[in-house]
């Protein structure tokens, strides 16, 4: 079911002074449908960023500085897109906020995703800082293994987030974009 074409599944909520604030997130079914569109578009960007990091990690470490630069550039894009992911999913009136209000049984899953956000953000920015600030990576194969493991965890995070959105709203965010 495409949320952008069926706004009746999200009944309009009365706007309050708090919910009508510019950064309060979607307040009507139409606003929520637009929010879902933005989530889908952003989800595609995040998927591409994760794939770019994975692709950069696949290049030969023996390229030395070129490998480091390629991984750094991919991590920089991922850091930006992941920060955007946090902003869009954690916004007041957004996906996670509405999920916990409309389906309180999902609050545990939402809290786990929120905790993962903090951990992922710290890890992404930490790896990026090492590469941006000329930090020495004594063991490049171990560094690559750590970042590769992070990529796998990010893929699972997207899957779990998609499952949560489907369970809360019966909306398929789609796996391909």
PDB file of C-alpha atoms in Angstrom:
ATOM      1  CA  UNK A   1       0.000   0.000   0.000  1.00  0.00           C
ATOM      2  CA  UNK A   2       1.434   3.397  -0.927  1.00  0.00           C
ATOM      3  CA  UNK A   3       0.983   5.917   1.870  1.00  0.00           C
ATOM      4  CA  UNK A   4       1.372   8.787  -0.538  1.00  0.00           C
ATOM      5  CA  UNK A   5      -1.849   7.892  -2.342  1.00  0.00           C
ATOM      6  CA  UNK A   6      -3.951   6.787   0.633  1.00  0.00           C
ATOM      7  CA  UNK A   7      -4.061   9.445   3.292  1.00  0.00           C
ATOM      8  CA  UNK A   8      -7.181   8.001   4.891  1.00  0.00           C
ATOM      9  CA  UNK A   9      -5.171   5.448   6.856  1.00  0.00           C
ATOM     10  CA  UNK A  10      -3.826   8.269   9.043  1.00  0.00           C
ATOM     11  CA  UNK A  11      -6.718  10.196  10.508  1.00  0.00           C
ATOM     12  CA  UNK A  12      -6.037  13.880  10.877  1.00  0.00           C
ATOM     13  CA  UNK A  13      -5.035  14.907  14.334  1.00  0.00           C
ATOM     14  CA  UNK A  14      -6.176  18.229  15.698  1.00  0.00           C
ATOM     15  CA  UNK A  15      -3.387  20.782  15.557  1.00  0.00           C
ATOM     16  CA  UNK A  16      -2.363  22.172  18.898  1.00  0.00           C
ATOM     17  CA  UNK A  17      -0.015  25.066  19.501  1.00  0.00           C
ATOM     18  CA  UNK A  18       2.707  22.505  20.171  1.00  0.00           C
ATOM     19  CA  UNK A  19       1.989  20.274  17.169  1.00  0.00           C
ATOM     20  CA  UNK A  20       1.638  23.235  14.830  1.00  0.00           C
ATOM     21  CA  UNK A  21       5.175  24.451  15.544  1.00  0.00           C
ATOM     22  CA  UNK A  22       7.388  24.478  12.430  1.00  0.00           C
ATOM     23  CA  UNK A  23       9.604  21.599  13.646  1.00  0.00           C
ATOM     24  CA  UNK A  24       6.830  19.586  15.270  1.00  0.00           C
ATOM     25  CA  UNK A  25       6.632  17.051  12.436  1.00  0.00           C
ATOM     26  CA  UNK A  26       3.572  15.934  10.499  1.00  0.00           C
ATOM     27  CA  UNK A  27       0.239  16.884  12.083  1.00  0.00           C
ATOM     28  CA  UNK A  28      -2.319  15.638   9.531  1.00  0.00           C
ATOM     29  CA  UNK A  29      -2.719  12.540   7.411  1.00  0.00           C
ATOM     30  CA  UNK A  30      -1.529  14.515   4.383  1.00  0.00           C
ATOM     31  CA  UNK A  31       1.497  15.757   6.336  1.00  0.00           C
ATOM     32  CA  UNK A  32       2.227  12.205   7.418  1.00  0.00           C
ATOM     33  CA  UNK A  33       1.987  10.925   3.833  1.00  0.00           C
ATOM     34  CA  UNK A  34       4.481  13.606   2.834  1.00  0.00           C
ATOM     35  CA  UNK A  35       6.679  12.577   5.768  1.00  0.00           C
ATOM     36  CA  UNK A  36       6.595   8.956   4.550  1.00  0.00           C
ATOM     37  CA  UNK A  37       7.701  10.163   1.090  1.00  0.00           C
ATOM     38  CA  UNK A  38      10.652  11.960   2.671  1.00  0.00           C
ATOM     39  CA  UNK A  39      11.485   8.880   4.741  1.00  0.00           C
ATOM     40  CA  UNK A  40      11.459   6.718   1.601  1.00  0.00           C
ATOM     41  CA  UNK A  41      13.675   9.158  -0.307  1.00  0.00           C
ATOM     42  CA  UNK A  42      16.072   9.453   2.588  1.00  0.00           C
ATOM     43  CA  UNK A  43      16.074   5.689   3.064  1.00  0.00           C
ATOM     44  CA  UNK A  44      17.301   5.321  -0.522  1.00  0.00           C
ATOM     45  CA  UNK A  45      20.090   7.852   0.110  1.00  0.00           C
ATOM     46  CA  UNK A  46      21.145   6.043   3.265  1.00  0.00           C
ATOM     47  CA  UNK A  47      21.176   2.696   1.448  1.00  0.00           C
ATOM     48  CA  UNK A  48      23.411   4.202  -1.249  1.00  0.00           C
ATOM     49  CA  UNK A  49      25.764   5.658   1.371  1.00  0.00           C
ATOM     50  CA  UNK A  50      26.078   2.320   3.153  1.00  0.00           C
ATOM     51  CA  UNK A  51      26.734   0.600  -0.201  1.00  0.00           C
ATOM     52  CA  UNK A  52      29.389   3.210  -1.073  1.00  0.00           C
ATOM     53  CA  UNK A  53      31.245   2.505   2.169  1.00  0.00           C
ATOM     54  CA  UNK A  54      31.063  -1.216   1.483  1.00  0.00           C
ATOM     55  CA  UNK A  55      32.377  -0.690  -2.052  1.00  0.00           C
ATOM     56  CA  UNK A  56      35.208   1.536  -0.799  1.00  0.00           C
ATOM     57  CA  UNK A  57      36.182  -1.101   1.747  1.00  0.00           C
ATOM     58  CA  UNK A  58      36.395  -3.708  -1.029  1.00  0.00           C
ATOM     59  CA  UNK A  59      39.149  -1.820  -2.837  1.00  0.00           C
ATOM     60  CA  UNK A  60      42.702  -3.067  -2.202  1.00  0.00           C
ATOM     61  CA  UNK A  61      44.248  -1.802   1.022  1.00  0.00           C
ATOM     62  CA  UNK A  62      47.606  -1.901  -0.762  1.00  0.00           C
ATOM     63  CA  UNK A  63      46.539   1.315  -2.513  1.00  0.00           C
ATOM     64  CA  UNK A  64      47.447   2.996   0.787  1.00  0.00           C
ATOM     65  CA  UNK A  65      46.513   6.667   0.741  1.00  0.00           C
ATOM     66  CA  UNK A  66      44.059   6.192  -2.130  1.00  0.00           C
ATOM     67  CA  UNK A  67      42.245   3.483  -0.127  1.00  0.00           C
ATOM     68  CA  UNK A  68      42.123   5.693   2.963  1.00  0.00           C
ATOM     69  CA  UNK A  69      40.785   8.634   0.925  1.00  0.00           C
ATOM     70  CA  UNK A  70      38.124   6.529  -0.769  1.00  0.00           C
ATOM     71  CA  UNK A  71      36.938   5.116   2.559  1.00  0.00           C
ATOM     72  CA  UNK A  72      37.088   8.585   4.155  1.00  0.00           C
ATOM     73  CA  UNK A  73      34.933  10.118   1.408  1.00  0.00           C
ATOM     74  CA  UNK A  74      32.376   7.312   1.665  1.00  0.00           C
ATOM     75  CA  UNK A  75      32.286   7.570   5.473  1.00  0.00           C
ATOM     76  CA  UNK A  76      31.827  11.361   5.238  1.00  0.00           C
ATOM     77  CA  UNK A  77      28.739  10.877   3.062  1.00  0.00           C
ATOM     78  CA  UNK A  78      27.445   8.150   5.374  1.00  0.00           C
ATOM     79  CA  UNK A  79      27.967  10.387   8.422  1.00  0.00           C
ATOM     80  CA  UNK A  80      25.934  13.149   6.769  1.00  0.00           C
ATOM     81  CA  UNK A  81      23.157  10.789   5.668  1.00  0.00           C
ATOM     82  CA  UNK A  82      23.033   9.029   9.036  1.00  0.00           C
ATOM     83  CA  UNK A  83      22.731  12.354  10.850  1.00  0.00           C
ATOM     84  CA  UNK A  84      19.827  13.153   8.503  1.00  0.00           C
ATOM     85  CA  UNK A  85      18.354   9.708   9.256  1.00  0.00           C
ATOM     86  CA  UNK A  86      18.403  10.486  12.965  1.00  0.00           C
ATOM     87  CA  UNK A  87      16.782  13.875  12.382  1.00  0.00           C
ATOM     88  CA  UNK A  88      13.968  12.521  10.219  1.00  0.00           C
ATOM     89  CA  UNK A  89      13.155   9.426  12.283  1.00  0.00           C
ATOM     90  CA  UNK A  90      13.449  11.058  15.699  1.00  0.00           C
ATOM     91  CA  UNK A  91      11.626  14.306  14.880  1.00  0.00           C
ATOM     92  CA  UNK A  92       8.589  15.182  17.009  1.00  0.00           C
ATOM     93  CA  UNK A  93       5.528  13.814  15.206  1.00  0.00           C
ATOM     94  CA  UNK A  94       7.758  11.677  12.998  1.00  0.00           C
ATOM     95  CA  UNK A  95       7.970   7.955  12.427  1.00  0.00           C
ATOM     96  CA  UNK A  96       9.206   6.866  15.869  1.00  0.00           C
ATOM     97  CA  UNK A  97       7.120   9.374  17.805  1.00  0.00           C
ATOM     98  CA  UNK A  98       3.914   8.327  16.067  1.00  0.00           C
ATOM     99  CA  UNK A  99       4.796   4.628  16.323  1.00  0.00           C
ATOM    100  CA  UNK A 100       5.097   4.800  20.105  1.00  0.00           C
ATOM    101  CA  UNK A 101       1.888   6.831  20.395  1.00  0.00           C
ATOM    102  CA  UNK A 102      -0.214   4.719  18.017  1.00  0.00           C
ATOM    103  CA  UNK A 103       1.253   1.333  18.955  1.00  0.00           C
ATOM    104  CA  UNK A 104       2.742   1.488  22.477  1.00  0.00           C
ATOM    105  CA  UNK A 105       3.719  -2.175  22.162  1.00  0.00           C
ATOM    106  CA  UNK A 106       6.441  -1.015  19.739  1.00  0.00           C
ATOM    107  CA  UNK A 107       8.101   1.326  22.251  1.00  0.00           C
ATOM    108  CA  UNK A 108      10.725  -1.292  23.149  1.00  0.00           C
ATOM    109  CA  UNK A 109      11.693  -1.715  19.490  1.00  0.00           C
ATOM    110  CA  UNK A 110      11.762   2.061  19.003  1.00  0.00           C
ATOM    111  CA  UNK A 111      13.979   2.462  22.078  1.00  0.00           C
ATOM    112  CA  UNK A 112      16.399  -0.167  20.715  1.00  0.00           C
ATOM    113  CA  UNK A 113      16.572   1.674  17.380  1.00  0.00           C
ATOM    114  CA  UNK A 114      17.169   4.966  19.197  1.00  0.00           C
ATOM    115  CA  UNK A 115      20.011   3.411  21.211  1.00  0.00           C
ATOM    116  CA  UNK A 116      21.486   2.047  17.984  1.00  0.00           C
ATOM    117  CA  UNK A 117      21.331   5.563  16.515  1.00  0.00           C
ATOM    118  CA  UNK A 118      23.578   6.882  19.261  1.00  0.00           C
ATOM    119  CA  UNK A 119      26.024   3.976  18.922  1.00  0.00           C
ATOM    120  CA  UNK A 120      26.118   4.081  15.109  1.00  0.00           C
ATOM    121  CA  UNK A 121      26.583   7.848  15.031  1.00  0.00           C
ATOM    122  CA  UNK A 122      29.468   7.636  17.485  1.00  0.00           C
ATOM    123  CA  UNK A 123      31.129   4.808  15.533  1.00  0.00           C
ATOM    124  CA  UNK A 124      30.700   6.410  12.099  1.00  0.00           C
ATOM    125  CA  UNK A 125      32.031   9.757  13.262  1.00  0.00           C
ATOM    126  CA  UNK A 126      34.844   8.055  15.183  1.00  0.00           C
ATOM    127  CA  UNK A 127      36.084   6.106  12.157  1.00  0.00           C
ATOM    128  CA  UNK A 128      35.732   9.203  10.023  1.00  0.00           C
ATOM    129  CA  UNK A 129      37.734  11.299  12.506  1.00  0.00           C
ATOM    130  CA  UNK A 130      40.604   8.825  12.375  1.00  0.00           C
ATOM    131  CA  UNK A 131      40.780   9.137   8.585  1.00  0.00           C
ATOM    132  CA  UNK A 132      40.132  12.891   8.410  1.00  0.00           C
ATOM    133  CA  UNK A 133      42.627  13.964  10.998  1.00  0.00           C
ATOM    134  CA  UNK A 134      45.488  11.808   9.798  1.00  0.00           C
ATOM    135  CA  UNK A 135      45.130   9.382  12.656  1.00  0.00           C
ATOM    136  CA  UNK A 136      47.337   6.394  12.224  1.00  0.00           C
ATOM    137  CA  UNK A 137      45.610   3.136  11.600  1.00  0.00           C
ATOM    138  CA  UNK A 138      48.209   0.616  12.685  1.00  0.00           C
ATOM    139  CA  UNK A 139      46.296  -2.351  11.360  1.00  0.00           C
ATOM    140  CA  UNK A 140      44.381  -1.470   8.181  1.00  0.00           C
ATOM    141  CA  UNK A 141      42.925  -4.987   7.757  1.00  0.00           C
ATOM    142  CA  UNK A 142      41.512  -4.826  11.310  1.00  0.00           C
ATOM    143  CA  UNK A 143      40.164  -1.308  10.653  1.00  0.00           C
ATOM    144  CA  UNK A 144      38.496  -2.556   7.467  1.00  0.00           C
ATOM    145  CA  UNK A 145      37.002  -5.509   9.359  1.00  0.00           C
ATOM    146  CA  UNK A 146      35.542  -3.199  12.021  1.00  0.00           C
ATOM    147  CA  UNK A 147      33.979  -0.854   9.464  1.00  0.00           C
ATOM    148  CA  UNK A 148      32.699  -3.837   7.440  1.00  0.00           C
ATOM    149  CA  UNK A 149      30.997  -5.174  10.586  1.00  0.00           C
ATOM    150  CA  UNK A 150      29.460  -1.721  11.120  1.00  0.00           C
ATOM    151  CA  UNK A 151      28.088  -1.791   7.551  1.00  0.00           C
ATOM    152  CA  UNK A 152      26.417  -5.145   8.277  1.00  0.00           C
ATOM    153  CA  UNK A 153      24.847  -3.791  11.458  1.00  0.00           C
ATOM    154  CA  UNK A 154      23.575  -0.734   9.554  1.00  0.00           C
ATOM    155  CA  UNK A 155      21.927  -3.001   6.968  1.00  0.00           C
ATOM    156  CA  UNK A 156      20.168  -4.915   9.749  1.00  0.00           C
ATOM    157  CA  UNK A 157      19.153  -1.618  11.393  1.00  0.00           C
ATOM    158  CA  UNK A 158      17.454  -0.533   8.144  1.00  0.00           C
ATOM    159  CA  UNK A 159      15.667  -3.884   7.939  1.00  0.00           C
ATOM    160  CA  UNK A 160      14.403  -3.678  11.511  1.00  0.00           C
ATOM    161  CA  UNK A 161      13.354  -0.051  10.995  1.00  0.00           C
ATOM    162  CA  UNK A 162      11.422  -1.020   7.866  1.00  0.00           C
ATOM    163  CA  UNK A 163       9.720  -3.841   9.762  1.00  0.00           C
ATOM    164  CA  UNK A 164       8.769  -1.463  12.561  1.00  0.00           C
ATOM    165  CA  UNK A 165       7.246   1.057  10.137  1.00  0.00           C
ATOM    166  CA  UNK A 166       5.269  -1.705   8.458  1.00  0.00           C
ATOM    167  CA  UNK A 167       4.031  -3.060  11.788  1.00  0.00           C
ATOM    168  CA  UNK A 168       3.074   0.413  13.055  1.00  0.00           C
ATOM    169  CA  UNK A 169       1.525   1.842   9.875  1.00  0.00           C
ATOM    170  CA  UNK A 170       1.106  -1.019   7.391  1.00  0.00           C
ATOM    171  CA  UNK A 171       3.410   0.965   5.076  1.00  0.00           C
ATOM    172  CA  UNK A 172       6.153  -0.729   3.099  1.00  0.00           C
ATOM    173  CA  UNK A 173       9.105   1.634   2.834  1.00  0.00           C
ATOM    174  CA  UNK A 174      10.531  -0.607   0.127  1.00  0.00           C
ATOM    175  CA  UNK A 175      13.859  -2.324   0.008  1.00  0.00           C
ATOM    176  CA  UNK A 176      15.120  -0.831  -3.203  1.00  0.00           C
ATOM    177  CA  UNK A 177      14.593   2.833  -2.642  1.00  0.00           C
TER     178      UNK A 177
END
